[in-house]
Amino acid sequence: MDEEVPRVELTPTAAELVRRLHAEHGPLMFHQSGGCCDGSAPMCYPDGEFRTGDSDVLLAELAVDGVAEPVTFWMSRSQYQAWSHTRLIVDVVPGRGSGFSLEAPEGVRFLTRSRVVEA
């Protein structure tokens, strides 16, 4: 049986950061808006703090070892149209991200890498 390629995945480093943030803030969610600068990076919020709507697409409910509930990953619909042919890989890199994303005080930021999904 063929397994479906996940639309979004976390690197081990990103999963570890999610576990730390979850321990401090509780249930989490990601949103990637596609705006300029920090808006083009995945932002991590306490679950439900960022209001999603018809202009957003739920791409994944990520299962993270050590985190009881799924971590949702949302993307703006317009951004999704540009990235729909890719698998998104959420990673962590040194540097300061957005002041609104939970990892900002950690001295690191989430970053989306992508890989083309075969048709």
Tab-separated table of C-alpha atoms in Angstrom:
chain	number	residue	atom	x	y	z
A	1	MET	CA	0.000	0.000	0.000
A	2	ASP	CA	1.377	3.410	-0.968
A	3	GLU	CA	1.530	5.990	1.783
A	4	GLU	CA	0.596	9.531	0.932
A	5	VAL	CA	3.492	11.986	1.040
A	6	PRO	CA	2.841	14.430	3.878
A	7	ARG	CA	2.172	18.023	2.781
A	8	VAL	CA	4.091	19.371	5.776
A	9	GLU	CA	6.761	17.833	7.961
A	10	LEU	CA	9.056	18.988	10.744
A	11	THR	CA	12.787	18.395	10.870
A	12	PRO	CA	14.001	16.792	14.117
A	13	THR	CA	15.302	20.210	15.228
A	14	ALA	CA	11.918	21.826	14.572
A	15	ALA	CA	10.111	19.001	16.400
A	16	GLU	CA	12.346	19.504	19.438
A	17	LEU	CA	11.621	23.249	19.460
A	18	VAL	CA	7.891	22.528	19.146
A	19	ARG	CA	8.136	20.232	22.209
A	20	ARG	CA	9.854	22.995	24.214
A	21	LEU	CA	7.357	25.637	23.120
A	22	HIS	CA	4.455	23.285	23.859
A	23	ALA	CA	5.778	22.656	27.374
A	24	GLU	CA	5.792	26.412	27.977
A	25	HIS	CA	2.716	27.585	26.036
A	26	GLY	CA	0.416	24.565	25.646
A	27	PRO	CA	-1.249	23.545	22.348
A	28	LEU	CA	0.288	25.176	19.269
A	29	MET	CA	-0.501	26.082	15.677
A	30	PHE	CA	1.486	27.369	12.686
A	31	HIS	CA	0.379	29.895	10.098
A	32	GLN	CA	2.283	30.988	7.003
A	33	SER	CA	0.789	34.043	5.354
A	34	GLY	CA	3.024	34.627	2.384
A	35	GLY	CA	3.475	38.292	3.173
A	36	CYS	CA	6.835	39.959	2.878
A	37	CYS	CA	9.700	39.526	5.329
A	38	ASP	CA	8.598	37.589	8.410
A	39	GLY	CA	5.194	36.862	6.878
A	40	SER	CA	6.775	34.419	4.446
A	41	ALA	CA	8.038	32.271	7.341
A	42	PRO	CA	5.903	29.887	9.368
A	43	MET	CA	4.744	31.605	12.543
A	44	CYS	CA	4.072	29.585	15.678
A	45	TYR	CA	1.266	30.665	18.004
A	46	PRO	CA	-0.670	29.222	20.926
A	47	ASP	CA	-3.462	27.221	19.293
A	48	GLY	CA	-6.346	29.492	18.343
A	49	GLU	CA	-4.465	32.750	18.946
A	50	PHE	CA	-4.211	33.413	15.204
A	51	ARG	CA	-7.706	33.553	13.738
A	52	THR	CA	-8.045	31.586	10.520
A	53	GLY	CA	-10.869	31.892	8.021
A	54	ASP	CA	-11.957	31.302	4.446
A	55	SER	CA	-8.724	32.846	3.171
A	56	ASP	CA	-6.653	30.088	4.871
A	57	VAL	CA	-6.039	26.412	4.079
A	58	LEU	CA	-5.387	23.744	6.732
A	59	LEU	CA	-2.456	21.799	5.256
A	60	ALA	CA	-1.619	19.441	8.112
A	61	GLU	CA	-2.289	18.279	11.609
A	62	LEU	CA	1.243	17.406	12.656
A	63	ALA	CA	1.829	14.577	15.119
A	64	VAL	CA	4.863	15.431	17.243
A	65	ASP	CA	6.294	12.878	19.677
A	66	GLY	CA	5.812	14.156	23.209
A	67	VAL	CA	2.967	16.514	22.247
A	68	ALA	CA	-0.486	15.169	23.071
A	69	GLU	CA	-2.524	17.016	20.447
A	70	PRO	CA	-1.804	17.659	16.762
A	71	VAL	CA	-0.086	20.907	15.807
A	72	THR	CA	-2.065	22.451	12.950
A	73	PHE	CA	-0.310	24.081	9.998
A	74	TRP	CA	-2.296	26.727	8.124
A	75	MET	CA	-1.343	28.728	5.047
A	76	SER	CA	-3.034	31.631	3.335
A	77	ARG	CA	-4.957	30.417	0.294
A	78	SER	CA	-3.027	32.739	-2.057
A	79	GLN	CA	0.305	31.454	-0.717
A	80	TYR	CA	-0.916	27.857	-1.037
A	81	GLN	CA	-1.650	28.360	-4.740
A	82	ALA	CA	2.049	29.105	-5.262
A	83	TRP	CA	3.271	26.226	-3.039
A	84	SER	CA	0.636	23.557	-3.789
A	85	HIS	CA	3.071	21.417	-5.804
A	86	THR	CA	5.571	21.161	-2.940
A	87	ARG	CA	6.079	19.374	0.347
A	88	LEU	CA	6.868	21.914	3.054
A	89	ILE	CA	9.645	21.082	5.478
A	90	VAL	CA	9.657	23.237	8.610
A	91	ASP	CA	13.177	23.711	9.960
A	92	VAL	CA	14.879	25.954	12.519
A	93	VAL	CA	17.763	28.321	11.802
A	94	PRO	CA	19.701	30.772	13.974
A	95	GLY	CA	18.454	34.341	13.982
A	96	ARG	CA	15.582	36.392	15.211
A	97	GLY	CA	12.225	35.780	13.596
A	98	SER	CA	9.055	37.733	14.080
A	99	GLY	CA	8.253	39.187	17.471
A	100	PHE	CA	4.820	37.531	17.207
A	101	SER	CA	6.072	33.970	16.739
A	102	LEU	CA	6.715	32.033	19.958
A	103	GLU	CA	10.294	31.083	19.106
A	104	ALA	CA	11.461	34.711	18.762
A	105	PRO	CA	12.993	34.931	22.276
A	106	GLU	CA	14.929	31.684	21.667
A	107	GLY	CA	17.390	33.281	19.210
A	108	VAL	CA	16.152	31.023	16.399
A	109	ARG	CA	13.382	31.138	13.839
A	110	PHE	CA	11.283	28.661	11.934
A	111	LEU	CA	11.965	28.471	8.203
A	112	THR	CA	10.100	26.639	5.442
A	113	ARG	CA	12.079	24.616	2.969
A	114	SER	CA	10.315	22.881	0.105
A	115	ARG	CA	10.613	19.867	-2.112
A	116	VAL	CA	8.644	19.395	-5.342
A	117	VAL	CA	6.031	16.655	-5.040
A	118	GLU	CA	5.884	14.294	-8.003
A	119	ALA	CA	2.597	14.285	-9.889
